[in-house]
Every structure is written in structure tokens, then in C-alpha cells.
mmCIF file of C-alpha atoms and ligand atoms in Angstrom:
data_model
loop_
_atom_site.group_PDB
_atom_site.id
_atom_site.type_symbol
_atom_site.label_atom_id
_atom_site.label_comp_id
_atom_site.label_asym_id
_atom_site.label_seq_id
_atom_site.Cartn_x
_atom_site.Cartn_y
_atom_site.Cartn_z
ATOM 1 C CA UNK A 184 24.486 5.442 43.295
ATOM 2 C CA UNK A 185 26.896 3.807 40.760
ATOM 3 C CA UNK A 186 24.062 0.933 40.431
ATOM 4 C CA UNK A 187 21.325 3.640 39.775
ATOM 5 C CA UNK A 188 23.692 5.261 36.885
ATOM 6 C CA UNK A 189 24.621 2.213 35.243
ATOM 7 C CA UNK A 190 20.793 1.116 35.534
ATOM 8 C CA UNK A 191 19.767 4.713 33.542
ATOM 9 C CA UNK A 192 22.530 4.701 31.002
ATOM 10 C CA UNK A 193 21.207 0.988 30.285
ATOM 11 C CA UNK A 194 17.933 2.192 29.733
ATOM 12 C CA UNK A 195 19.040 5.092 27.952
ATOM 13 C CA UNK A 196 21.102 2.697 25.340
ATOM 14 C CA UNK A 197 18.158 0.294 24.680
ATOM 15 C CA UNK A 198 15.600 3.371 24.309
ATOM 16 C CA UNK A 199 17.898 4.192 21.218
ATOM 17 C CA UNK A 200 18.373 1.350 20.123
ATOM 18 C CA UNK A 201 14.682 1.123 20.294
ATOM 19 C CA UNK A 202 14.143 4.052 18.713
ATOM 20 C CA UNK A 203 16.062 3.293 15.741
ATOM 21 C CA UNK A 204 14.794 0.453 14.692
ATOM 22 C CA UNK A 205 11.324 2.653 14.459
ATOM 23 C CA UNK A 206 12.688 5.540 13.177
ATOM 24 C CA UNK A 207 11.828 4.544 9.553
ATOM 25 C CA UNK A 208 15.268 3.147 8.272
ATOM 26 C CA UNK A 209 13.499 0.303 6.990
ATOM 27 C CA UNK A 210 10.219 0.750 4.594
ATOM 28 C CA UNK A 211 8.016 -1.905 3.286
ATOM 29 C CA UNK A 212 8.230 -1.628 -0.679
ATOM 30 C CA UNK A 213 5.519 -1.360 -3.773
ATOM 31 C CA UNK A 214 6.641 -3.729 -6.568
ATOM 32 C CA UNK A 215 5.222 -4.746 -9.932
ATOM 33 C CA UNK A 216 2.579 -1.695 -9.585
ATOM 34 C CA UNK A 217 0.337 -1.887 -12.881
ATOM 35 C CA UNK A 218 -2.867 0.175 -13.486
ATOM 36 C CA UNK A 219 -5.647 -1.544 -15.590
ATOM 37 C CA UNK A 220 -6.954 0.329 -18.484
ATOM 38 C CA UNK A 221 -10.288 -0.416 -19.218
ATOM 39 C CA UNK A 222 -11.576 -0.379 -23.091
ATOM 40 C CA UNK A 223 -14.067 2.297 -23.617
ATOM 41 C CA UNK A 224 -13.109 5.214 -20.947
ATOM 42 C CA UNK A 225 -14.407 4.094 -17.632
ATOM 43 C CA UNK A 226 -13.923 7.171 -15.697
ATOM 44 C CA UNK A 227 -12.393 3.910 -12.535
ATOM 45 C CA UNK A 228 -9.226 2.340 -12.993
ATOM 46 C CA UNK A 229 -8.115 -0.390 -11.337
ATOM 47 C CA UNK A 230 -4.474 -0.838 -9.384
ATOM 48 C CA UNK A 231 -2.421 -4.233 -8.830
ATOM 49 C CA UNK A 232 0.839 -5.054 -7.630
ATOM 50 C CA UNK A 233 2.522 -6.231 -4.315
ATOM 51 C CA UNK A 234 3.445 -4.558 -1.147
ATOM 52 C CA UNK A 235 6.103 -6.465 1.095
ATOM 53 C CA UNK A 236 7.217 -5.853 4.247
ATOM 54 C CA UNK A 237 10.477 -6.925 5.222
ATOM 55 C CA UNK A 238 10.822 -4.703 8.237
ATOM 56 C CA UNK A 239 11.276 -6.018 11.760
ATOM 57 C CA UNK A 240 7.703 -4.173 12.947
ATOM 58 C CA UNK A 241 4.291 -4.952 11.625
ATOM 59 C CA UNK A 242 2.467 -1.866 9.254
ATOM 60 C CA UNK A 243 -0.361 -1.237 8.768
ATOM 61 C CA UNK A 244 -1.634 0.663 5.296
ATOM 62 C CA UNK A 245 -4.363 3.568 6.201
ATOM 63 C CA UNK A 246 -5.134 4.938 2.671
ATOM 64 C CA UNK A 247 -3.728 5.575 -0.669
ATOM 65 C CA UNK A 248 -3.661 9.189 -2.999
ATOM 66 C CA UNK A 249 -2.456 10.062 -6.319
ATOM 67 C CA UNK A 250 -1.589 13.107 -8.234
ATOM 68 C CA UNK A 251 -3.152 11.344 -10.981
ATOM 69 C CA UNK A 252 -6.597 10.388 -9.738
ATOM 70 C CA UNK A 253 -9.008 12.613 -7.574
ATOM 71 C CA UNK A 254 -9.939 9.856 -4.896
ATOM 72 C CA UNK A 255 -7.770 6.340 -4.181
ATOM 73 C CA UNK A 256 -9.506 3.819 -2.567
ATOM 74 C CA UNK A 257 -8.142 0.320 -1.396
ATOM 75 C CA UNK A 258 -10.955 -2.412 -1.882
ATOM 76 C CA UNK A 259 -11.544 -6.145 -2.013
ATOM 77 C CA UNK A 260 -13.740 -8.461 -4.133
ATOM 78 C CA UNK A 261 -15.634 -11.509 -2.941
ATOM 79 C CA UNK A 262 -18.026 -13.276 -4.561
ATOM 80 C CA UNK A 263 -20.737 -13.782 -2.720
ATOM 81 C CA UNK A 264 -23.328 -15.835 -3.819
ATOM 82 C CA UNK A 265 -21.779 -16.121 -7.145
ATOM 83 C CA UNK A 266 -22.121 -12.305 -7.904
ATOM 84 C CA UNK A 267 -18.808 -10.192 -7.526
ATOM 85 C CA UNK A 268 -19.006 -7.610 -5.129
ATOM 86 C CA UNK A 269 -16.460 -4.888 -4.004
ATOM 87 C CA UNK A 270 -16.030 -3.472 -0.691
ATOM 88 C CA UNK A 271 -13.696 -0.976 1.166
ATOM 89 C CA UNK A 272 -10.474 -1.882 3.274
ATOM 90 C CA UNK A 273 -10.047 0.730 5.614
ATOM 91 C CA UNK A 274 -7.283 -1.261 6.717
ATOM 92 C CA UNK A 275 -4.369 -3.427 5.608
ATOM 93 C CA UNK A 276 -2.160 -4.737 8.005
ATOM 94 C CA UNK A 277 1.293 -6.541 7.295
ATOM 95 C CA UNK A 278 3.572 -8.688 9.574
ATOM 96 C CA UNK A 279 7.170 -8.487 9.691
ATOM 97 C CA UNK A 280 8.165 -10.887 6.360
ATOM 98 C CA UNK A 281 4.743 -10.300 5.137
ATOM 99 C CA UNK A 282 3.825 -9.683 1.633
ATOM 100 C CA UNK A 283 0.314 -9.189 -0.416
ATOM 101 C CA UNK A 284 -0.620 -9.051 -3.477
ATOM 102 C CA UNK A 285 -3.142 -6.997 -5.150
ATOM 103 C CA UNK A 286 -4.426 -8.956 -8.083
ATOM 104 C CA UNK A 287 -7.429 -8.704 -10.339
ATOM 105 C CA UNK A 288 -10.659 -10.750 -8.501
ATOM 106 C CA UNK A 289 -8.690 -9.904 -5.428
ATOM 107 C CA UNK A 290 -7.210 -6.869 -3.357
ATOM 108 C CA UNK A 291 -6.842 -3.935 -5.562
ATOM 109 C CA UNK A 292 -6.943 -0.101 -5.457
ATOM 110 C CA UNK A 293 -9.827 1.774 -6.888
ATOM 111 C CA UNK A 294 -8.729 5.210 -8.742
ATOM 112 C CA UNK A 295 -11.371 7.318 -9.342
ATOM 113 C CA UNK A 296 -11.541 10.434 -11.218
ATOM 114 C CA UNK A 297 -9.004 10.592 -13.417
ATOM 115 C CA UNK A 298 -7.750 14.031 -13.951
ATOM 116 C CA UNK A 299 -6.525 13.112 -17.287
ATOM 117 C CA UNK A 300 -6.841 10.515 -19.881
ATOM 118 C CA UNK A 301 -4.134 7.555 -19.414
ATOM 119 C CA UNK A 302 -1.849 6.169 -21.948
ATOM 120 C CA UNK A 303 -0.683 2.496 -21.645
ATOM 121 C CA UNK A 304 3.274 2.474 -20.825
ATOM 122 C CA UNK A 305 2.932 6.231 -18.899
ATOM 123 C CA UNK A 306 3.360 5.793 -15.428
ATOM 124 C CA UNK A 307 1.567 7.034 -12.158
ATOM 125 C CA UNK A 308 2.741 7.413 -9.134
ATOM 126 C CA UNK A 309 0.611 6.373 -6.305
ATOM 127 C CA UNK A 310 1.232 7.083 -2.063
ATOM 128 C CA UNK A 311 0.271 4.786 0.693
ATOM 129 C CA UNK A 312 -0.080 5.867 3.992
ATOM 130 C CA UNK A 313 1.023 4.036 7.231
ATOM 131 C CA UNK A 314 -0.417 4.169 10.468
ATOM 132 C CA UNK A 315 2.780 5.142 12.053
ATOM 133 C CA UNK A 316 2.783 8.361 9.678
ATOM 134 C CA UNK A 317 4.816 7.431 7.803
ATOM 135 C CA UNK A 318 4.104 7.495 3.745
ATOM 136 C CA UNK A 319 5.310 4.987 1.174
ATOM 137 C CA UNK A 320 5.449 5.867 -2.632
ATOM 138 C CA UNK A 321 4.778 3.484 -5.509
ATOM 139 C CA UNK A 322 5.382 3.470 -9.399
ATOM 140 C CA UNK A 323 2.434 1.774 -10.864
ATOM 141 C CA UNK A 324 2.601 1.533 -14.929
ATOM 142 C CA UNK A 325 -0.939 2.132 -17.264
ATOM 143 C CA UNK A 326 -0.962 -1.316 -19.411
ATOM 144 C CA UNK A 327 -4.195 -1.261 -21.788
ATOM 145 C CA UNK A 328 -3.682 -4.895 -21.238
ATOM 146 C CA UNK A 329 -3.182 -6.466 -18.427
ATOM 147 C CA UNK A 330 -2.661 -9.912 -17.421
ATOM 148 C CA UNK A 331 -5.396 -11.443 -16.176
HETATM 149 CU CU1 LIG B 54 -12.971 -1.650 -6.392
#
């Protein structure tokens, strides 16, 4: 009996411990967000900047939404037989120490429909949401601009 109790209260310690460490304490983190303004008005934006996950547990990034833009999309490019093409990724998934970069030619979020015009140095805020439920919010600032 005193083996059995010992036995549950172990199990009852590492479930909380275990629980704990995926209770959301730790966050990956949006850095060096920057919007692309485009010269003319394009009614599409572009969104750069680097997500890094220094959590313990993997994440994996379901979507994106902005008060700013009507639809958030994350995509890739690829050239593919030497003409740039853009696709969806319904999916991004980062290890524990992990860290990517959305970059121009690269990973980047689409923001479509603007729901007002954008002035360089204003900033947007854009939301990323986890698998786990989880959300993660990101300051992302409109350069007219932007490094290449
Ligand atoms: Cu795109």
C-alpha cells in the first residue's frame, strides 16, 4: 500500500511538472517584423521578419490575422524553372532552438486587403496561431523601403 502511494504521488509530481513546461510559460518570439510597401498601391503587401523558438517543445504555426489586413496568408517562393512562383504554407513547424526567417524571395506573409492605406514608419500588428492554441503576437513596421 505504501509502494502504491508513493508510486501515484510520483506520477502525480511528474504530470505537473509535465504540465508546466506546456502550459505556455515559454513562447516562441516575432522579431525584426517589417511590412513591404509597394510603389504604386498594390492592394498585397508583403511581411518579413523572424520567428524563433527557444522553447523546450517543437510549434508549429497554423495561420496568421491582422486587424490591419482582411486576409493573412503565410506563403513561399520558389523559382521554378526560372519563373518565381508563390505558394501557400499551411504549415510551419519549428524545433526546440529553431529559428526562420521570412525574407524577400523566400518565406513571407501575404496581407491582403488592406483596410486602410499604410504609411511607412506606422506599425501593424500581426497574430500567429499555434497548433497547440495557443496565439503569438507580432509588431511588424510599414518601411516604403525595404532592404532587399
Ligand atoms: Cu505571397
Amino acid at each position: 500500500m505504501r509502494i502504491l502511494r508513493t508510486g501515484l504521488l510520483a506520477a502525480a509530481l511528474s504530470l505537473a511538472a509535465l504540465s508546466t513546461a506546456c502550459a505556455g510559460d515559454c513562447a516562441p518570439q516575432v522579431r525584426d517584423g517589417w511590412i513591404r510597401l509597394l510603389p504604386g498601391g498594390m492592394p498585397m503587401h508583403a511581411g518579413f521578419g523572424r520567428i524563433e523558438n527557444a522553447c523546450a517543445m517543437p510549434v508549429a504555426i497554423t495561420g496568421a490575422s491582422s486587424p490591419a489586413y482582411g486576409s493573412v496568408e503565410l506563403h513561399e517562393t520558389r523559382i521554378v524553372d526560372g519563373v518565381s512562383r508563390m505558394r501557400p504554407v499551411p504549415e510551419l513547424r519549428l524545433a526546440p532552438g529553431d529559428a526562420t526567417v521570412l525574407k524577400p524571395g523566400g518565406l513571407h506573409l501575404m496581407l491582403m486587403q488592406p483596410r486602410a492605406p499604410l504609411k511607412a514608419g506606422s506599425k501593424v500588428a500581426i497574430e500567429f496561431r499555434l497548433q497547440d492554441g495557443r496565439t503569438l503576437l507580432g509588431e511588424f513596421e510599414v518601411r516604403a523601403n525595404g532592404p532587399e
